[in-house]
Structures are given as structure tokens and as C-alpha cells.
Short mmCIF file of C-alpha atoms in Angstrom, two decimals:
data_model
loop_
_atom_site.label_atom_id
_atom_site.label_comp_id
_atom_site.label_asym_id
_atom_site.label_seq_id
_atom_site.Cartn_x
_atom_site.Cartn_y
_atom_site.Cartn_z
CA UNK A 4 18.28 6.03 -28.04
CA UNK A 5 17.60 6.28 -24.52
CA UNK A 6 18.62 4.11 -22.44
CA UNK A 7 16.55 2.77 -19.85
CA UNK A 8 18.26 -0.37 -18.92
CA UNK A 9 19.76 0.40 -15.40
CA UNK A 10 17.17 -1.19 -12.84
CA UNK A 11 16.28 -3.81 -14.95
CA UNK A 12 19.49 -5.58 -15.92
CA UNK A 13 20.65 -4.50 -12.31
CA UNK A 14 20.47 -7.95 -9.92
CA UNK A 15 17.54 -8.54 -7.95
CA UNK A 16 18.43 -7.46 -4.58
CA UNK A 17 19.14 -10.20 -1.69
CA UNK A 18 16.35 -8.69 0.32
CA UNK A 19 13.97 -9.51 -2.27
CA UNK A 20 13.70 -13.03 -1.03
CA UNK A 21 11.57 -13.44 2.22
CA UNK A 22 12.53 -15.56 4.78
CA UNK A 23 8.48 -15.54 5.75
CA UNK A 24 7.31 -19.45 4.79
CA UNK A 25 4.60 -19.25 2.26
CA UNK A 26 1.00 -18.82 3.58
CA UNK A 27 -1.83 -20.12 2.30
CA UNK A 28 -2.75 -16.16 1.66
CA UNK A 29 -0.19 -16.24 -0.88
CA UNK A 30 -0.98 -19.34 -2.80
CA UNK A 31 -0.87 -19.18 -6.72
CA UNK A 32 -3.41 -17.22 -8.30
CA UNK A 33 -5.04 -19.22 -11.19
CA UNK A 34 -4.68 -17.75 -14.80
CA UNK A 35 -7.64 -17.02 -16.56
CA UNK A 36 -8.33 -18.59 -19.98
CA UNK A 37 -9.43 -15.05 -21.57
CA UNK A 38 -6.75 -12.76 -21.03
CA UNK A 39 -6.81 -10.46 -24.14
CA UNK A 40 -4.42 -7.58 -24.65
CA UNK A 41 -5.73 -4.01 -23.40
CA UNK A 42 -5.32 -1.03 -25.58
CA UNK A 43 -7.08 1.09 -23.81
CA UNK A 44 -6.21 4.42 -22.91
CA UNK A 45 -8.06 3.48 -19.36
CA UNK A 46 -7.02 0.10 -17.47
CA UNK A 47 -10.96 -0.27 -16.04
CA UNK A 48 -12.30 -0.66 -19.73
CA UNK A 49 -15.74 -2.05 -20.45
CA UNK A 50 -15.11 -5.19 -18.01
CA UNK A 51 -14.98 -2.89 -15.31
CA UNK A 52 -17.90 -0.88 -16.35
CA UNK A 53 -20.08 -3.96 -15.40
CA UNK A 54 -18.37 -6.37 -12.81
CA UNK A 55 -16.22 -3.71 -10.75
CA UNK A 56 -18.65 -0.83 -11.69
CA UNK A 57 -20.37 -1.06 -8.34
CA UNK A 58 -16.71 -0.15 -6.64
CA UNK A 59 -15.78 2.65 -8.53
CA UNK A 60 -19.35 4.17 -8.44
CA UNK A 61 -18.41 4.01 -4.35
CA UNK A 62 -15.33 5.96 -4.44
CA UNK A 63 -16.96 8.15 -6.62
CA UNK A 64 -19.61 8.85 -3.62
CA UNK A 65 -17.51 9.14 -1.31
CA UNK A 66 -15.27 11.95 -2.62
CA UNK A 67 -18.57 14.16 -3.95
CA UNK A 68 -19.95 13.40 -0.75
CA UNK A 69 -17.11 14.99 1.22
CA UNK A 70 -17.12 17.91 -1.68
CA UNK A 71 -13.38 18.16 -1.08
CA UNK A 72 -10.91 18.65 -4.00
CA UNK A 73 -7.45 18.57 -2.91
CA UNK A 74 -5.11 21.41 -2.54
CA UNK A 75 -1.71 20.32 -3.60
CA UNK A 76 -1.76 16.95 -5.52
CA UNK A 77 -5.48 15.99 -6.60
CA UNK A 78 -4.40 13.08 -9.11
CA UNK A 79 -2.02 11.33 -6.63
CA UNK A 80 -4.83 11.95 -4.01
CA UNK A 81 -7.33 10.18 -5.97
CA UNK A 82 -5.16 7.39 -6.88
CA UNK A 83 -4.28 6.92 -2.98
CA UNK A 84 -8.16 6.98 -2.24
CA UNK A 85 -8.68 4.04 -5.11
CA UNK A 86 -5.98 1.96 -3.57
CA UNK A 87 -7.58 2.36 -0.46
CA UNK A 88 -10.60 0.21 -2.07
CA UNK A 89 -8.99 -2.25 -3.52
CA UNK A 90 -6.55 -3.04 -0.52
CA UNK A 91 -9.83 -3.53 1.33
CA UNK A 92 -10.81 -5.71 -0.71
CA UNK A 93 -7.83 -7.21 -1.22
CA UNK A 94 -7.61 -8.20 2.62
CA UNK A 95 -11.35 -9.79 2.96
CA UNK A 96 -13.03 -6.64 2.95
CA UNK A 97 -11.83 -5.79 6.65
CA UNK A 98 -10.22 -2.30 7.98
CA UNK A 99 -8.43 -4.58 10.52
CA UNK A 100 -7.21 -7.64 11.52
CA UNK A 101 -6.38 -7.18 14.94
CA UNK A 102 -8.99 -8.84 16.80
CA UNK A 103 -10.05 -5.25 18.45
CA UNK A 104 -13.63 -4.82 20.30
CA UNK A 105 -16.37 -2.25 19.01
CA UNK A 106 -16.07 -0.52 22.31
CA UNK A 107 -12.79 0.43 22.23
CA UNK A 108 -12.08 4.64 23.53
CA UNK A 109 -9.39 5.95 21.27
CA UNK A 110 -7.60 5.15 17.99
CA UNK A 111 -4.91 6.43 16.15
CA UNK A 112 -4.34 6.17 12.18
CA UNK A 113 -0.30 6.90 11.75
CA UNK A 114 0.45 8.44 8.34
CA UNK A 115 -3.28 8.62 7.08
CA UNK A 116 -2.53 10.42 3.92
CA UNK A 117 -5.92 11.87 2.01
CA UNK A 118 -7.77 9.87 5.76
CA UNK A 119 -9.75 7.93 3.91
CA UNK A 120 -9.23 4.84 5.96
CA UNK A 121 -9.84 6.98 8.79
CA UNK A 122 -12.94 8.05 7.60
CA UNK A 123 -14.21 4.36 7.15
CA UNK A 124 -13.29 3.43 10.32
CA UNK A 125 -14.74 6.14 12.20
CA UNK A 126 -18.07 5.32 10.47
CA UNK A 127 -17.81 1.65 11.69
CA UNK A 128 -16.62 2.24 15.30
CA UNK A 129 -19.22 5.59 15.60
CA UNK A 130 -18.14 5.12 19.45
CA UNK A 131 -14.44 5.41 19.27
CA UNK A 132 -12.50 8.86 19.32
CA UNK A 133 -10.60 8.51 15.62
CA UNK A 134 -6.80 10.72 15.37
CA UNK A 135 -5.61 10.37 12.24
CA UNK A 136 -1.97 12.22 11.97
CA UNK A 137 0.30 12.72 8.88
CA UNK A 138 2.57 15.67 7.60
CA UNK A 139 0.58 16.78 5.39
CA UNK A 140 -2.74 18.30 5.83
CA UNK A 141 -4.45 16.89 2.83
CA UNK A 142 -7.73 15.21 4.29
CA UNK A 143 -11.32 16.31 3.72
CA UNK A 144 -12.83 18.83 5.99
CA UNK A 145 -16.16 16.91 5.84
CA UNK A 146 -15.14 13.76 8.11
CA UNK A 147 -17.38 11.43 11.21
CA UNK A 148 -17.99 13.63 13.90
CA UNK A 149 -15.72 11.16 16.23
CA UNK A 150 -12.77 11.99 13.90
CA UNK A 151 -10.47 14.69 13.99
CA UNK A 152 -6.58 15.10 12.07
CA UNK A 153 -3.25 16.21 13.00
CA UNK A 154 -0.04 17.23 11.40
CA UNK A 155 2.13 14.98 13.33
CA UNK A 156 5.83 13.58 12.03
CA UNK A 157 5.60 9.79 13.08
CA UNK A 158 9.35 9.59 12.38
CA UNK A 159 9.99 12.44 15.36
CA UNK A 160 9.14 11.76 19.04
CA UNK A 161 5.07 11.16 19.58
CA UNK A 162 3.19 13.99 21.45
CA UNK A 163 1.05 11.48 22.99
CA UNK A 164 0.78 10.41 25.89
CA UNK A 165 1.18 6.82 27.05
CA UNK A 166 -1.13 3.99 27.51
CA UNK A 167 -3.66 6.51 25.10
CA UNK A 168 -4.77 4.59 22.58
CA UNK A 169 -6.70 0.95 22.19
CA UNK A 170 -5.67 0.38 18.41
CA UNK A 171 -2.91 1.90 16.31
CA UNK A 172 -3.15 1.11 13.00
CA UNK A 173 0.10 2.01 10.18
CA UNK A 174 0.00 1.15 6.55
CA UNK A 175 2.24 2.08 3.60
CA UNK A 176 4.91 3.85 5.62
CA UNK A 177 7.26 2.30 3.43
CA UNK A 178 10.13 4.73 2.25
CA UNK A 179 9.02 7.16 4.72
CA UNK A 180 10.66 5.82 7.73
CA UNK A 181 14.66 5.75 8.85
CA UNK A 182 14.05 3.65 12.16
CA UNK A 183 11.60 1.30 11.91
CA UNK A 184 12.72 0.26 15.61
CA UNK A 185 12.04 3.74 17.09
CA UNK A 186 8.61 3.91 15.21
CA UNK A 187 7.60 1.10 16.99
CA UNK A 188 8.61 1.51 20.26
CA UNK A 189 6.63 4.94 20.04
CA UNK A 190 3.62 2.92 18.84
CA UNK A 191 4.20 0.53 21.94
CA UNK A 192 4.40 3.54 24.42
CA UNK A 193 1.38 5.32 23.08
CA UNK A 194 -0.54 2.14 22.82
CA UNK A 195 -2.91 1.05 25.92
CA UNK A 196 -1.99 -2.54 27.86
CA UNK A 197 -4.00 -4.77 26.40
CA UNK A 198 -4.36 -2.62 22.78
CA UNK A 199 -3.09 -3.72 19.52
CA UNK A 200 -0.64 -2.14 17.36
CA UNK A 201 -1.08 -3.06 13.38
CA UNK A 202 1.10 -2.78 10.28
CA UNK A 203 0.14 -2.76 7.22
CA UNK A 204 3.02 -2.67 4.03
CA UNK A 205 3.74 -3.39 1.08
CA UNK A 206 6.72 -5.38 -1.50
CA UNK A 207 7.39 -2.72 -4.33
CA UNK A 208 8.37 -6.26 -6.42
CA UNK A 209 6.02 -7.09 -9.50
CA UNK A 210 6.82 -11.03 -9.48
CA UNK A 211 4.91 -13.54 -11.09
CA UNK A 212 4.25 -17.74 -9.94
CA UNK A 213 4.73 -18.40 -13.50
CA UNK A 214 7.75 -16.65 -14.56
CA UNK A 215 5.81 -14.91 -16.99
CA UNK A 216 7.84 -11.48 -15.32
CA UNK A 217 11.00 -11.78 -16.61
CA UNK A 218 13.78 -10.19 -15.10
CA UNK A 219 14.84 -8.05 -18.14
CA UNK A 220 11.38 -6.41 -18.12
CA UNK A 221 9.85 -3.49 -17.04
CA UNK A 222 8.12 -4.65 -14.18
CA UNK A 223 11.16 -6.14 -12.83
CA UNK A 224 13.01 -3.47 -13.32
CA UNK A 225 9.78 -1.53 -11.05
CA UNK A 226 10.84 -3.56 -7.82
CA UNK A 227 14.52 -2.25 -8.28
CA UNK A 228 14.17 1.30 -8.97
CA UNK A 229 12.56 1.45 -5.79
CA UNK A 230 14.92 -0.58 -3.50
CA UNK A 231 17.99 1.26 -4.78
CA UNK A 232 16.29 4.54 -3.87
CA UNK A 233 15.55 3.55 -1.18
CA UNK A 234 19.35 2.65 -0.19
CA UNK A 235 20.42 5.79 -0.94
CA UNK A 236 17.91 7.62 1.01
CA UNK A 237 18.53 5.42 4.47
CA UNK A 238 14.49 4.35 3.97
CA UNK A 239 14.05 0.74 3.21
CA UNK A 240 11.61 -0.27 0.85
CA UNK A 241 12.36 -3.80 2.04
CA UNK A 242 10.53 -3.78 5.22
CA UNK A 243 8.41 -6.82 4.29
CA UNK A 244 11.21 -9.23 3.27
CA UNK A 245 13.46 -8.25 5.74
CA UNK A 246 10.58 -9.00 8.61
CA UNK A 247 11.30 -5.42 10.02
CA UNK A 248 7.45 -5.62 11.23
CA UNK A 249 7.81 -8.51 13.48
CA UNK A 250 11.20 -7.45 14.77
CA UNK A 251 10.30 -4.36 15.36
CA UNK A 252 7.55 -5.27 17.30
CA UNK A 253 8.81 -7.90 18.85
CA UNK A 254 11.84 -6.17 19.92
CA UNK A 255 9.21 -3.23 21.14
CA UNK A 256 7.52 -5.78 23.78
CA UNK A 257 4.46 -6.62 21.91
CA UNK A 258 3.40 -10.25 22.32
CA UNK A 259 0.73 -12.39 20.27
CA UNK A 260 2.02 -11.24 17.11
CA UNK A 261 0.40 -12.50 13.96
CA UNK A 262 0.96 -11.84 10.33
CA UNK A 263 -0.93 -12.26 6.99
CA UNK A 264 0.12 -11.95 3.32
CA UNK A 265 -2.18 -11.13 0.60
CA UNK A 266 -1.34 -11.21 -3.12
CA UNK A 267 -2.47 -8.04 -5.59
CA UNK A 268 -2.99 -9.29 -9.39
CA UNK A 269 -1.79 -6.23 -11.54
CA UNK A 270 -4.11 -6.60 -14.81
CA UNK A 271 -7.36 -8.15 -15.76
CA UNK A 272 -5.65 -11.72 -16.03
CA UNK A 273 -6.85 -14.02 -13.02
CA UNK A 274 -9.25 -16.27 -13.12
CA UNK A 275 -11.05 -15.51 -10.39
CA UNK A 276 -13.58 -13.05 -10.78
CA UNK A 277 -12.79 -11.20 -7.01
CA UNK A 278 -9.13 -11.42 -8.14
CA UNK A 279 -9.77 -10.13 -11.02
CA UNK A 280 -11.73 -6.86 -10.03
CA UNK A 281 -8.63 -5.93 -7.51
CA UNK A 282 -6.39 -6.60 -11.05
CA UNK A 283 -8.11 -3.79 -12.56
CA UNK A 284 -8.11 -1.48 -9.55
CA UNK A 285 -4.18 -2.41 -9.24
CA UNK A 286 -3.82 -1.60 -12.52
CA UNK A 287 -5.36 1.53 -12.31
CA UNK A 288 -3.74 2.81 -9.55
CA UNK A 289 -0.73 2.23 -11.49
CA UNK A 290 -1.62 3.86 -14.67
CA UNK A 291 -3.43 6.87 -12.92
CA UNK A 292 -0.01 8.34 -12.16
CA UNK A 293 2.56 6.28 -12.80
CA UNK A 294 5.35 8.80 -14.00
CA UNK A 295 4.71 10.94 -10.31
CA UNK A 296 5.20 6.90 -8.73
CA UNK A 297 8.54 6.60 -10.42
CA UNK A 298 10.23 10.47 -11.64
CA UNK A 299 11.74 11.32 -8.22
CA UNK A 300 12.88 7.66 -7.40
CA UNK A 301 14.12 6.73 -10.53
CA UNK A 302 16.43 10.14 -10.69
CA UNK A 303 17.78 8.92 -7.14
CA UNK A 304 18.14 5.68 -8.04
CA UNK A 305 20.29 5.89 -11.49
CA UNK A 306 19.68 9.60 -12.70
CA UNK A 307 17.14 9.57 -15.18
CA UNK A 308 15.72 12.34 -17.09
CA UNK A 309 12.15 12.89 -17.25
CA UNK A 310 12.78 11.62 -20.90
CA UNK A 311 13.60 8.55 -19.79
CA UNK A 312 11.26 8.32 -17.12
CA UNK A 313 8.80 8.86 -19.81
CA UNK A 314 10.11 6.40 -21.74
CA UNK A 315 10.46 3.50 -19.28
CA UNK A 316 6.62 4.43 -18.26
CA UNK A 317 5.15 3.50 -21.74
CA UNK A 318 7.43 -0.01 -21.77
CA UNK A 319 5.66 -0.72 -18.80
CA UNK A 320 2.13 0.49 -19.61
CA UNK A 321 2.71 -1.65 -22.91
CA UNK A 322 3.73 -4.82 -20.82
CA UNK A 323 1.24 -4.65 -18.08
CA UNK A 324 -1.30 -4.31 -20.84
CA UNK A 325 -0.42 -6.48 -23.45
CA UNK A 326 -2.41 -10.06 -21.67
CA UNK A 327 1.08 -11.89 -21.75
CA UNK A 328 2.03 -11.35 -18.43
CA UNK A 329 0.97 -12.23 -14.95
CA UNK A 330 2.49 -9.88 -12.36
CA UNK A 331 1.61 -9.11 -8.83
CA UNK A 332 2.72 -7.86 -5.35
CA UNK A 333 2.33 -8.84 -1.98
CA UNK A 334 1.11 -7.20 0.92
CA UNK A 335 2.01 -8.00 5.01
CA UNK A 336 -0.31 -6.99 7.61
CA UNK A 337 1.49 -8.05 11.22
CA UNK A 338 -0.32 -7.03 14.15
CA UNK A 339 0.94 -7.55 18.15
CA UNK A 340 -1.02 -7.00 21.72
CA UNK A 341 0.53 -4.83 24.33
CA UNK A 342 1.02 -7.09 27.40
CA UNK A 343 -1.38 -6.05 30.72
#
């Protein structure tokens, strides 16, 4: 038998726990009363085909409308591009919260991955010259005419110069960075007096508010499988619990700083009907690739085999699916001004 017991009868981490007080963000999420068990072969199903139909008929548009088809990774792509959506969603349909003006010159996207949220904001702030940088040149070719990408390492020195930009906006650097001090002093020098810097990242923990995740599951065992690979690769996956956004910041010389935290439902199980759309868009995310999510961190973190990876997968496919449980992860957006 294979044994895929590591991460989850490991101990949860210390770091798990937040010192951030609750905020009313992050209040309970109310169970719905019909919460049968899914199984499907796709986590949107015929509930999606009606209420969240609208949504995926968008992201459909928008990638035939760019006519791109990725050159390395199209599935992962895809999946980043549908968790784009439902993170908008998931934070009151906004592509910031830093309280930025529509006339702002310059912005930079840090780590923009396929661009998508580059792309959206360009379209809104038609105005404003868009950057998006990442490592990897992945993003369409058909982009806002105000947008432009480059392959830039945010974890190496910035080539930008200072006081160039009105609004930097990160999100999901998460296991990507060593320092997060450095990365945001380089956000702080490149960032105008007077501009905001914002953060956006996310818990790799699939909790529950009514215990209904226990911890010799799969889904705990999810949370812990990234966190110890993350130890032993010097990149945190902890950056929300351990407040490394408001240090970091804080530490950087940005002043006003606010933060927000959003829950993400995993599954078609809330109550609410908003809730419930992002549940099936989480859930799809995860299913659309979950073995490439977990087969290079899970060899690092206790040195499975793709067996076992495979394995582990289908425990938690089966969990996720099977209407008993009630998981969900949290998501901290912290943004600070630059003093004049």
C-alpha cells in the first residue's frame, strides 16, 4: 500500500495561526442546506452551467479573443487565468484596493504570470502606461495598447528607476520569494511619493469554521505539504500568518497601511449563492491540475513518487467532492502609501 500519510499526520505548523484579529471579511461562511456529493468528472457540473455560466462564458472570451495558446504550460495557464476570475470576485469585484486615482501615469504588475490582471487593468485605466514583468514570457501578444511586458526577476535588483511608478501591485508571489524585506524595499524605491504599493497573497491552509476539515485528511494534509516545502527551499509559504506584508512594508517606509482578508469556499457547499459560484471556481482551479499543484512540492517536502502523488490526489478529489466537508482558504491584500 502506499503510503501517503506524511503531511497529514505531520503537526500543523506554528505559523499556521495568525496573529491578524479576525475581520469582519473573514466571518463564518453559512452552510448551505443542499450540499449533495459531486461525482462528476468536472467540479462546475450542471449548477454551474446556469448560475456561474455567465463567468466562465467570460474567460472563455477573453482567451479566444486574444487567440493566444500558450507555449510551455497551456493547462496550468488556463487554470491561473480562472483563478484570476474568481479572486476578483472573491475581493468585491475590484482589481485594487488601494485607493489609487484614474489619472495615475505609470503602473507596474510584479510577477504577472499569463498578464491577465494586467490586461484588465489596462482596459480600466486606458490612460495609464501598464508594465507587467515576470520570468517567464508567457502572456498574450494581443494585449491594451497602454500595456507592454518584461522578463524581469523581482527577486534580483529592479531596473527601474525611482519614484517611476504611481501603483505597484504583487499577488501570489508566495514560494517565489527568499527576502520578502528586499522585495519591498525595491517596491518602495521604484514607487512614486505619494503612490501605493499593494500585496496580494494567499494561506495554502484548507481550514474549515466547523471542523468539518479534520486534521488527518487530505486537505489538511494540502496546507502542510506546502509549508514544509517551502522550509526547505528558504521560500515561505507563510507570508500571510507570519504578517511578512505589513512588516515588510512597514519596515520599507510605507505609511497608511491597510489590510483585508477574504475567505475562498472550496466546493459548491455555502449558502450563499455569490459564495457559492467562487466554491465552484475554487474547486476548479483545484481539480484542473491538481497533480502539477502538488508533484514537485510534495517530492521536496517528504519524497513522494508520482505514485503517491497520484494517489494522495484522488483522496482529495474524493473529499473535496463528497458534500461532507466545508473547507476554505484565506486571502490578504495589504496595501501602504509612499510618504511625500
Amino acid at each position: 500500500m502506499v503510503d501517503t500519510t506524511s503531511p497529514v499526520a505531520a503537526s500543523s505548523p506554528k505559523s499556521q495561526k495568525s496573529d491578524t484579529p479576525p475581520a469582519a471579511d473573514a466571518a463564518p461562511i453559512e452552510v448551505g442546506d443542499d450540499n449533495p456529493a459531486d461525482d462528476g468528472d468536472s467540479a462546475l457540473g450542471t449548477e454551474a452551467s446556469s448560475s456561474s455560466a455567465s463567468i466562465s462564458s467570460s474567460i472563455l472570451d477573453y482567451r479566444m479573443s486574444g487567440g493566444w495558446r500558450a507555449p510551455n504550460d497551456a493547462l496550468q495557464n488556463e487554470v491561473m487565468d480562472i483563478h484570476h476570475h474568481l479572486l476578483t470576485i472573491a475581493s468585491e469585484d475590484k482589481l485594487h484596493h488601494a485607493p489609487i486615482k484614474k489619472d495615475i501615469e505609470k503602473a507596474l504588475d510584479v510577477g504577472t504570470g499569463t498578464g491577465i490582471w494586467a490586461i484588465d487593468f489596462a482596459d480600466e485605466f486606458s490612460a495609464t502606461e501598464v508594465i507587467g514583468t515576470d520570468l517567464s514570457p508567457i502572456q498574450p501578444s494581443w494585449v491594451p495598447p497602454n500595456l507592454k511586458f518584461e522578463i524581469e526577476d523581482c527577486t534580483q535588483p529592479w531596473t527601474f528607476r525611482p519614484d517611476t511608478f504611481d501603483y505597484i501591485h504583487m499577488r501570489y508571489l508566495v514560494g517565489s520569494v527568499k527576502d520578502w524585506s528586499s522585495l519591498f524595499e525595491q517596491a518602495f524605491r521604484a514607487c512614486k511619493p505619494g503612490g501605493w504599493v499593494e500585496s496580494f497573497e494567499g494561506v495554502p491552509v484548507m481550514q474549515s469554521d466547523d471542523g468539518s476539515v479534520p486534521d488527518d485528511s487530505a486537505m489538511a494534509g494540502w496546507g502542510k505539504t506546502f509549508i514544509e516545502a517551502g522550509r526547505k527551499l528558504g521560500r515561505s509559504f507563510t507570508v500571510v500568518d507570519d504578517n511578512m506584508q505589513e512588516e515588510g512594508m512597514t519596515a520599507a517606509g510605507l505609511v497608511d497601511i491597510e489590510s483585508r482578508i477574504f475567505k475562498i469556499p472550496i466546493g459548491r457547499w455555502p449558502k450563499d449563492q455569490n459564495y457559492r459560484n467562487i466554491g465552484l471556481f475554487a474547486q476548479e482551479v483545484l481539480e484542473g491540475d491538481v497533480e502539477g499543484h502538488v508533484l514537485h512540492v510534495a517530492d521536496l517536502a517528504w519524497g513522494w513518487s508520482k505514485e503517491q502523488v497520484t494517489v494522495y490526489c484522488a483522496k482529495l478529489r474524493k473529499e473535496i467532492r463528497s458534500g461532507k466537508h466545508h473547507p476554505y482558504y484565506r486571502i490578504k491584500i495589504v496595501y501602504g502609501r509612499k510618504p511625500e
